[in-house]
């Protein structure tokens, strides 16, 4: 279920209309997208109508089912939108493309406490994390990886994956997502 972040980000104001437009372009009903993404129909309706601020988990679940990168529903990078989940806060820094893929670069913070579960992205998506401070445990749910300051993690994220601060220190890192072109 989508819950409002502690401090709503005004840059997220266009997310709902973009989700609706992408859903309609694909001829998908609200009920179908909600079912495929594993979110409540009321949650998805609230997101599309702008009455709910989505969590990072909800946005990833929805965009994966729409077959688009997260930035397809976020405002432009100049507005640096920040999305928040159960443990992760991610601020979009840049979106860039080449002939084979689209890339999203984020500044990421992972708070100590429970892990954040992220749904599978579309096939072939990879995540690349460089840790600057703290110790991060992240990657596929069934085979998480761990890295400390200066460490690097990479995994194919077309499976459920998680992020957790290992210890009491907040993790500061960069996250690069690579979405292959279809």
mmCIF file of C-alpha atoms in Angstrom, residues 93-166:
data_model
loop_
_atom_site.group_PDB
_atom_site.id
_atom_site.type_symbol
_atom_site.label_atom_id
_atom_site.label_comp_id
_atom_site.label_asym_id
_atom_site.label_seq_id
_atom_site.Cartn_x
_atom_site.Cartn_y
_atom_site.Cartn_z
ATOM 1 C CA UNK A 93 20.606 12.921 -10.362
ATOM 2 C CA UNK A 94 20.727 12.111 -14.074
ATOM 3 C CA UNK A 95 19.091 10.085 -16.831
ATOM 4 C CA UNK A 96 21.097 9.225 -19.908
ATOM 5 C CA UNK A 97 20.813 6.837 -22.839
ATOM 6 C CA UNK A 98 22.932 5.172 -25.447
ATOM 7 C CA UNK A 99 21.932 2.885 -28.295
ATOM 8 C CA UNK A 100 21.608 -0.156 -26.013
ATOM 9 C CA UNK A 101 20.159 1.135 -22.740
ATOM 10 C CA UNK A 102 18.719 3.890 -20.569
ATOM 11 C CA UNK A 103 20.516 4.656 -17.300
ATOM 12 C CA UNK A 104 19.241 6.309 -14.119
ATOM 13 C CA UNK A 105 21.733 7.624 -11.576
ATOM 14 C CA UNK A 106 20.568 8.199 -7.995
ATOM 15 C CA UNK A 107 22.028 9.423 -4.718
ATOM 16 C CA UNK A 108 20.772 6.809 -2.260
ATOM 17 C CA UNK A 109 20.487 6.661 1.519
ATOM 18 C CA UNK A 110 19.499 3.512 3.363
ATOM 19 C CA UNK A 111 18.338 3.938 6.959
ATOM 20 C CA UNK A 112 19.142 1.403 9.667
ATOM 21 C CA UNK A 113 16.278 -0.884 10.568
ATOM 22 C CA UNK A 114 14.146 -3.277 8.549
ATOM 23 C CA UNK A 115 15.164 -4.132 4.999
ATOM 24 C CA UNK A 116 13.329 -2.722 2.019
ATOM 25 C CA UNK A 117 12.017 -5.284 -0.462
ATOM 26 C CA UNK A 118 11.905 -4.187 -4.093
ATOM 27 C CA UNK A 119 9.904 -6.066 -6.715
ATOM 28 C CA UNK A 120 11.531 -7.498 -9.822
ATOM 29 C CA UNK A 121 12.245 -5.062 -12.639
ATOM 30 C CA UNK A 122 11.701 -6.002 -16.266
ATOM 31 C CA UNK A 123 14.044 -8.605 -17.783
ATOM 32 C CA UNK A 124 17.712 -7.661 -18.070
ATOM 33 C CA UNK A 125 17.740 -4.656 -15.715
ATOM 34 C CA UNK A 126 20.948 -4.403 -13.689
ATOM 35 C CA UNK A 127 21.736 -2.373 -10.576
ATOM 36 C CA UNK A 128 25.159 -1.013 -9.695
ATOM 37 C CA UNK A 129 25.809 0.411 -6.218
ATOM 38 C CA UNK A 130 28.910 2.179 -4.925
ATOM 39 C CA UNK A 131 28.931 2.582 -1.135
ATOM 40 C CA UNK A 132 30.416 5.778 0.324
ATOM 41 C CA UNK A 133 29.623 5.254 4.022
ATOM 42 C CA UNK A 134 28.015 2.582 6.150
ATOM 43 C CA UNK A 135 27.660 -1.084 5.261
ATOM 44 C CA UNK A 136 25.027 -2.114 2.714
ATOM 45 C CA UNK A 137 23.437 -5.527 2.316
ATOM 46 C CA UNK A 138 21.616 -5.579 -1.026
ATOM 47 C CA UNK A 139 20.841 -7.700 -4.045
ATOM 48 C CA UNK A 140 18.638 -10.677 -4.830
ATOM 49 C CA UNK A 141 16.571 -11.732 -1.819
ATOM 50 C CA UNK A 142 17.946 -15.271 -1.994
ATOM 51 C CA UNK A 143 21.612 -14.180 -2.400
ATOM 52 C CA UNK A 144 22.254 -10.701 -0.912
ATOM 53 C CA UNK A 145 25.672 -9.071 -1.271
ATOM 54 C CA UNK A 146 27.481 -6.868 1.267
ATOM 55 C CA UNK A 147 29.785 -3.869 0.766
ATOM 56 C CA UNK A 148 31.299 -1.214 2.996
ATOM 57 C CA UNK A 149 32.839 2.182 2.174
ATOM 58 C CA UNK A 150 34.467 2.095 -1.263
ATOM 59 C CA UNK A 151 32.749 -1.185 -2.106
ATOM 60 C CA UNK A 152 30.759 -1.942 -5.257
ATOM 61 C CA UNK A 153 27.788 -4.271 -5.764
ATOM 62 C CA UNK A 154 26.186 -5.389 -9.038
ATOM 63 C CA UNK A 155 23.250 -7.702 -9.699
ATOM 64 C CA UNK A 156 20.575 -8.448 -12.254
ATOM 65 C CA UNK A 157 17.419 -7.027 -10.693
ATOM 66 C CA UNK A 158 14.763 -8.873 -12.657
ATOM 67 C CA UNK A 159 14.122 -10.815 -9.438
ATOM 68 C CA UNK A 160 12.875 -9.531 -6.073
ATOM 69 C CA UNK A 161 15.749 -7.794 -4.296
ATOM 70 C CA UNK A 162 16.335 -5.927 -1.064
ATOM 71 C CA UNK A 163 18.343 -3.145 0.551
ATOM 72 C CA UNK A 164 19.348 -2.927 4.207
ATOM 73 C CA UNK A 165 21.853 -1.013 6.289
ATOM 74 C CA UNK A 166 23.999 -3.607 8.021
#
